[in-house]
Amino acid sequence: MDLLPGLPNDIALECLIRLPLHQFSKAASVCKNWKNEIKHPLFRQRRKESGLTRPVLVLSQAMVTTIRDPYGITSLSSTQYYRLTLYDPERGFWYDLPPIPELIDGLPMFCRVVGVGSDVMVIGGCDPVNWRVMDSVFIYNFVSGSWRRGADMPGGQRLFFGCASDSERFVVVAGGHNDEKNALRSALLYDVAEDVWVTLPEMAMERDECKCAFYRGEFHVIGGYPTPAQGLFQRSAEVFNSATSREWRLEEDFLGAATCPQTCVEGGDGRLYMCRDGDVVVKIDATWKHIARLPRGLSNGAYVTAWQGKLLAVGNSILGEIQNSYELVDVNSESKEKTWRILNTPNEYRGHVQSLCYLDI
């Protein structure tokens, strides 16, 4: 059967790949042929090769409530109920993704959110009611507009782990700590297409509160600290190539300083970015180079992601305040003066952020 009556299928497919992201699930419900085409892995590849994919940012973000003090003055405050929100930077739109049906009390606390292909995954965390550590994996597919349950993360309880994807198929989970607060050396690889977890070789070091990034074709587990040195972040990283490696490769002075690596992100341009001592820095070969100062409104720390020469930072200036979002463009330009633009964010999307990721769909 023709995809579109009266048109050759190659021309009809050119029409389908030009659908906007928010219309995928509707188009897939039109007929079986459309559904098969849109859900096929080559559909996203064709969009990407034609320059039609678009960046989206997904955040694990707290709901916002209005509180009134005894004098009748109102203010906004983050709640303890987290849900997934989406920011479309090209259109400037914010909206909620559908809730996970099994999680009526909101997303797990301290869960990790990672994008891979046309999916966004919610991994681990703590039950927001009883604080039970969870090993669950929930996957939202932007094509079907629906959630599915992935295979549970094996290996016992794990919190504050690093997590990253190759943006196509594989996700690595590494480090963190177990139920006795002991830092972990173990690491896992998840195959999204096969719904299978594989145990990787152990890292050379324990790495609690580490950060993972897929950088220059390899998975990097960055920083963190061992059990005896809790809170004393290491400057090293360990590197694993899922196609060729049988063990991790240790890089001793990867960060250049003993610092928390939580803002370290790969920007889709072969570079790593990080916030450090109020600056945004970029890794060029073995050196971290200053790009810009963080805006004053982010003095209390930030969550950061980067894409296509742009950087988004979310945070606040005072602990407990609702958060602001800032965008920095042309991060790789030679201009010394780079300007942050504060986003016009609706109040309901200014809640606390505990994790975020970037997808190209």
Coordinates of C-alpha atoms in Angstrom, one line a residue:
M1 CA 0.0 0.0 0.0
D2 CA 1.2 3.5 -0.9
L3 CA 2.2 5.8 2.0
L4 CA 0.4 8.6 0.3
P5 CA -2.0 7.7 -2.5
G6 CA -0.8 9.1 -5.8
L7 CA 2.8 9.7 -4.7
P8 CA 5.8 7.5 -5.0
N9 CA 6.9 6.1 -1.6
D10 CA 10.2 7.9 -1.7
I11 CA 8.4 11.3 -2.1
A12 CA 5.9 10.3 0.6
L13 CA 8.7 9.5 2.9
E14 CA 10.2 12.9 2.3
C15 CA 6.9 14.3 3.5
L16 CA 6.8 12.1 6.6
I17 CA 10.3 13.0 7.8
R18 CA 9.3 16.7 7.8
L19 CA 6.7 16.2 10.4
P20 CA 7.3 18.2 13.6
L21 CA 8.2 16.2 16.8
H22 CA 4.9 16.8 18.5
Q23 CA 3.0 15.2 15.6
F24 CA 4.9 11.9 15.5
S25 CA 2.5 9.9 17.7
K26 CA -0.6 11.2 15.9
A27 CA 0.9 10.4 12.5
A28 CA 1.9 6.9 13.7
S29 CA -1.8 6.2 14.6
V30 CA -3.1 7.1 11.1
C31 CA -2.3 3.7 9.5
K32 CA -0.1 0.7 9.9
N33 CA 2.3 1.7 7.1
W34 CA 2.9 5.1 8.6
K35 CA 3.4 3.6 12.0
N36 CA 6.0 1.1 10.6
E37 CA 7.9 3.8 8.8
I38 CA 7.9 6.3 11.7
K39 CA 9.0 3.7 14.3
H40 CA 11.8 2.3 12.1
P41 CA 15.3 3.3 13.2
L42 CA 16.1 4.5 9.7
F43 CA 13.3 7.2 10.1
R44 CA 15.4 9.2 12.6
Q45 CA 18.5 8.5 10.6
R46 CA 16.9 10.0 7.4
R47 CA 15.7 13.0 9.4
K48 CA 19.2 13.5 10.7
E49 CA 20.9 13.1 7.3
S50 CA 18.5 15.7 5.9
G51 CA 19.1 18.2 8.7
L52 CA 15.6 17.9 10.0
T53 CA 16.2 16.7 13.5
R54 CA 15.6 19.3 16.2
P55 CA 17.1 19.7 19.7
V56 CA 15.0 19.1 22.7
L57 CA 16.0 19.3 26.4
V58 CA 14.3 17.1 29.0
L59 CA 14.4 18.0 32.7
S60 CA 13.4 16.2 35.9
Q61 CA 11.9 19.2 37.5
A62 CA 9.9 20.0 40.6
M63 CA 6.3 21.3 40.4
V64 CA 6.0 24.9 41.6
T65 CA 3.4 26.1 44.2
T66 CA 2.4 29.5 45.4
I67 CA 2.8 30.2 49.1
R68 CA 1.4 33.1 51.1
D69 CA 3.0 34.5 54.3
P70 CA 1.1 35.9 57.3
Y71 CA 1.2 39.3 55.8
G72 CA -0.5 38.2 52.6
I73 CA 2.6 38.4 50.4
T74 CA 2.8 35.5 47.9
S75 CA 5.9 33.8 46.5
L76 CA 6.7 30.8 44.4
S77 CA 8.4 27.7 45.8
S78 CA 9.5 24.3 44.5
T79 CA 7.6 21.2 45.8
Q80 CA 8.9 17.7 46.3
Y81 CA 6.9 16.4 43.4
Y82 CA 9.1 15.9 40.3
R83 CA 7.9 15.3 36.7
L84 CA 9.5 15.4 33.3
T85 CA 9.4 18.7 31.4
L86 CA 10.5 19.5 27.9
Y87 CA 12.1 22.7 26.5
D88 CA 12.1 23.2 22.8
P89 CA 14.8 25.9 22.3
E90 CA 14.0 26.6 18.6
R91 CA 10.3 27.5 19.4
G92 CA 10.9 28.7 23.0
F93 CA 8.1 26.3 24.2
W94 CA 8.0 24.5 27.6
Y95 CA 5.6 21.7 28.3
D96 CA 5.1 18.5 30.4
L97 CA 5.7 15.0 29.1
P98 CA 3.1 12.4 30.0
P99 CA 3.5 11.1 33.6
I100 CA 4.9 7.6 34.1
P101 CA 1.7 5.5 34.9
E102 CA 3.3 3.5 37.6
L103 CA 4.7 6.5 39.5
I104 CA 1.6 8.3 40.9
D105 CA 3.8 10.2 43.5
G106 CA 6.1 11.7 40.9
L107 CA 9.6 10.8 39.6
P108 CA 12.1 9.1 42.0
M109 CA 14.3 11.5 43.9
F110 CA 17.9 11.6 42.6
C111 CA 16.9 9.6 39.5
R112 CA 19.0 10.0 36.3
V113 CA 17.5 11.2 33.0
V114 CA 19.3 10.3 29.8
G115 CA 18.4 10.5 26.1
V116 CA 19.2 7.8 23.6
G117 CA 17.8 7.8 20.0
S118 CA 14.1 8.8 20.1
D119 CA 13.8 7.7 23.8
V120 CA 14.3 9.3 27.1
M121 CA 15.1 7.1 30.1
V122 CA 14.5 7.5 33.8
I123 CA 16.9 5.3 35.8
G124 CA 17.0 4.5 39.5
G125 CA 16.6 7.0 42.3
C126 CA 14.5 6.8 45.6
D127 CA 10.8 6.4 46.0
P128 CA 9.6 9.9 47.0
V129 CA 7.2 8.4 49.7
N130 CA 9.2 5.7 51.5
W131 CA 12.8 6.6 50.2
R132 CA 13.3 3.0 49.0
V133 CA 16.2 2.8 46.6
M134 CA 14.8 1.8 43.1
D135 CA 16.5 -0.1 40.3
S136 CA 13.7 0.6 37.8
V137 CA 14.1 1.8 34.2
F138 CA 11.3 3.7 32.5
I139 CA 11.5 4.6 28.8
Y140 CA 9.5 7.3 27.0
N141 CA 9.4 7.1 23.2
F142 CA 8.8 10.3 21.3
V143 CA 7.5 8.5 18.3
S144 CA 4.7 6.5 20.0
G145 CA 4.2 9.1 22.7
S146 CA 4.1 6.4 25.4
W147 CA 6.0 4.8 28.2
R148 CA 7.4 1.3 28.5
R149 CA 9.2 -0.5 31.3
G150 CA 12.8 -1.5 30.7
A151 CA 14.7 -4.3 32.3
D152 CA 15.6 -3.4 35.9
M153 CA 19.1 -2.2 36.6
P154 CA 21.1 -5.2 38.1
G155 CA 23.8 -5.4 40.7
G156 CA 22.1 -4.3 43.9
Q157 CA 21.2 -0.8 45.2
R158 CA 23.0 2.1 43.6
L159 CA 22.5 5.9 44.1
F160 CA 24.3 9.0 42.9
F161 CA 25.8 7.1 40.0
G162 CA 27.0 8.6 36.7
C163 CA 25.0 7.9 33.5
A164 CA 25.5 8.7 29.8
S165 CA 24.5 7.5 26.4
D166 CA 26.1 7.3 23.0
S167 CA 22.8 9.0 21.7
E168 CA 22.0 6.1 19.5
R169 CA 21.7 2.8 21.4
F170 CA 23.8 2.3 24.5
V171 CA 23.8 3.7 28.0
V172 CA 26.5 3.3 30.7
V173 CA 25.8 3.5 34.4
A174 CA 28.9 3.7 36.6
G175 CA 30.0 4.4 40.2
G176 CA 27.7 5.8 42.9
H177 CA 27.3 4.1 46.3
N178 CA 25.4 1.1 47.6
D179 CA 23.0 0.7 50.6
E180 CA 25.9 0.9 53.1
K181 CA 27.1 4.2 51.6
N182 CA 30.2 2.5 50.2
A183 CA 31.4 3.9 46.9
L184 CA 31.3 1.6 43.9
R185 CA 33.8 0.6 41.2
S186 CA 31.2 -1.3 39.2
A187 CA 29.8 -0.3 35.8
L188 CA 26.9 -1.5 33.6
L189 CA 26.0 -1.2 29.9
Y190 CA 22.4 -1.1 28.8
D191 CA 21.4 -2.0 25.2
V192 CA 18.1 -0.1 24.6
A193 CA 17.3 -2.0 21.4
E194 CA 17.6 -5.4 23.1
D195 CA 16.5 -4.3 26.6
V196 CA 19.6 -6.1 28.1
W197 CA 22.1 -5.1 30.8
V198 CA 25.7 -6.2 30.6
T199 CA 28.2 -6.0 33.4
L200 CA 31.4 -4.2 32.4
P201 CA 34.8 -4.6 33.9
E202 CA 35.3 -2.8 37.2
M203 CA 36.9 0.6 37.2
A204 CA 40.3 1.1 38.8
M205 CA 38.8 3.5 41.5
E206 CA 35.6 3.8 43.5
R207 CA 33.7 6.8 42.2
D208 CA 30.7 8.1 44.2
E209 CA 28.9 11.2 42.8
C210 CA 30.9 10.8 39.5
K211 CA 29.7 12.2 36.1
C212 CA 29.5 10.2 32.9
A213 CA 29.9 11.6 29.4
F214 CA 30.2 10.1 25.9
Y215 CA 33.2 12.1 24.6
R216 CA 35.1 11.5 21.3
G217 CA 33.5 8.1 20.8
E218 CA 34.2 6.7 24.3
F219 CA 32.4 6.6 27.6
H220 CA 34.1 8.7 30.3
V221 CA 33.5 8.3 34.0
I222 CA 34.7 11.6 35.5
G223 CA 35.8 12.5 39.0
G224 CA 33.9 11.3 42.1
Y225 CA 35.5 10.1 45.3
P226 CA 36.2 6.8 47.1
T227 CA 34.6 5.7 50.4
P228 CA 37.5 6.8 52.7
A229 CA 37.7 10.2 51.2
Q230 CA 34.0 11.1 51.1
G231 CA 33.4 14.5 49.5
L232 CA 37.0 14.9 48.4
F233 CA 36.5 14.8 44.6
Q234 CA 39.2 13.3 42.4
R235 CA 40.6 14.9 39.3
S236 CA 41.0 11.7 37.3
A237 CA 38.6 10.0 34.8
E238 CA 38.3 6.4 33.4
V239 CA 37.6 5.7 29.8
F240 CA 35.8 2.8 28.1
N241 CA 35.2 2.1 24.4
S242 CA 32.2 -0.2 24.2
A243 CA 33.3 -1.4 20.7
T244 CA 37.0 -2.3 21.4
S245 CA 37.7 -2.1 25.2
R246 CA 38.1 -4.9 27.6
E247 CA 39.1 -2.7 30.5
W248 CA 38.9 0.9 31.6
R249 CA 41.7 3.3 30.8
L250 CA 42.7 5.7 33.6
E251 CA 43.5 9.3 32.8
E252 CA 45.0 10.8 35.9
D253 CA 44.6 14.6 35.6
F254 CA 41.5 14.7 33.4
L255 CA 39.8 17.6 35.3
G256 CA 42.9 19.6 36.0
A257 CA 41.6 20.3 39.5
A258 CA 39.9 18.4 42.3
T259 CA 36.4 19.6 41.8
C260 CA 32.8 18.3 41.6
P261 CA 32.2 17.2 38.1
Q262 CA 28.4 17.4 38.0
T263 CA 28.2 20.2 35.4
C264 CA 30.6 18.4 33.0
V265 CA 28.7 17.8 29.7
E266 CA 29.6 16.9 26.1
G267 CA 28.3 19.5 23.7
G268 CA 27.8 17.4 20.5
D269 CA 30.8 19.2 19.0
G270 CA 33.6 16.9 20.3
R271 CA 34.2 19.2 23.4
L272 CA 33.5 19.0 27.1
Y273 CA 32.1 21.9 29.0
M274 CA 32.0 22.5 32.7
C275 CA 31.2 25.2 35.3
R276 CA 34.1 25.8 37.8
D277 CA 34.6 28.6 40.3
G278 CA 32.0 30.7 38.7
D279 CA 33.3 30.2 35.1
V280 CA 32.3 28.2 32.1
V281 CA 35.3 26.3 30.8
V282 CA 35.9 24.0 27.8
K283 CA 38.3 21.1 27.5
I284 CA 40.7 21.6 24.5
D285 CA 43.1 18.7 24.4
A286 CA 44.6 18.5 28.0
T287 CA 43.7 22.1 28.9
W288 CA 40.5 23.6 30.3
K289 CA 40.0 27.1 28.7
H290 CA 37.8 29.9 30.1
I291 CA 34.7 30.7 28.0
A292 CA 32.6 33.0 30.1
R293 CA 31.6 33.9 33.6
L294 CA 28.3 32.4 34.9
P295 CA 25.5 35.0 35.3
R296 CA 25.1 36.3 38.9
G297 CA 21.7 34.7 39.0
L298 CA 23.4 31.3 39.0
S299 CA 25.8 31.8 42.0
N300 CA 24.2 28.9 43.9
G301 CA 25.2 26.3 41.3
A302 CA 23.7 25.2 38.1
Y303 CA 22.6 22.2 36.0
V304 CA 24.1 22.5 32.5
T305 CA 23.6 21.0 29.1
A306 CA 25.2 21.9 25.7
W307 CA 24.2 21.5 22.1
Q308 CA 25.0 22.9 18.6
G309 CA 27.3 25.7 20.0
K310 CA 24.9 26.7 22.7
L311 CA 24.8 26.1 26.4
L312 CA 21.8 26.1 28.8
A313 CA 22.3 26.6 32.5
V314 CA 19.5 26.3 35.1
G315 CA 19.9 27.4 38.7
N316 CA 19.4 30.2 41.3
S317 CA 21.3 32.7 43.4
I318 CA 19.9 31.8 46.8
L319 CA 19.2 28.3 48.1
G320 CA 15.4 27.6 48.0
E321 CA 14.5 30.2 45.4
I322 CA 12.8 29.1 42.2
Q323 CA 15.2 28.7 39.3
N324 CA 16.1 30.7 36.2
S325 CA 17.3 29.4 32.9
Y326 CA 20.0 31.1 30.9
E327 CA 21.2 30.5 27.4
L328 CA 24.7 31.2 26.1
V329 CA 25.1 31.1 22.3
D330 CA 28.2 30.9 20.1
V331 CA 30.2 29.3 22.9
N332 CA 33.0 28.5 20.5
S333 CA 33.4 31.9 18.9
E334 CA 36.6 33.8 19.4
S335 CA 34.8 36.8 20.9
K336 CA 36.0 37.6 24.5
E337 CA 32.6 39.1 25.4
K338 CA 29.9 36.4 25.5
T339 CA 26.4 37.3 26.7
W340 CA 23.9 35.2 28.6
R341 CA 20.3 35.5 27.7
I342 CA 17.7 34.8 30.4
L343 CA 14.9 32.8 29.1
N344 CA 11.3 33.9 29.4
T345 CA 10.3 30.8 31.4
P346 CA 6.7 30.3 32.6
N347 CA 6.6 30.1 36.4
E348 CA 5.4 26.5 36.4
Y349 CA 8.8 25.6 34.7
R350 CA 11.0 27.3 37.2
G351 CA 11.0 24.5 39.8
H352 CA 14.2 22.8 41.1
V353 CA 16.0 20.6 38.5
Q354 CA 17.6 17.3 39.6
S355 CA 18.6 16.0 36.2
L356 CA 18.4 17.0 32.5
C357 CA 19.5 15.7 29.1
Y358 CA 19.6 16.7 25.5
L359 CA 18.2 14.8 22.5
D360 CA 18.3 15.4 18.8
I361 CA 15.1 14.0 17.3

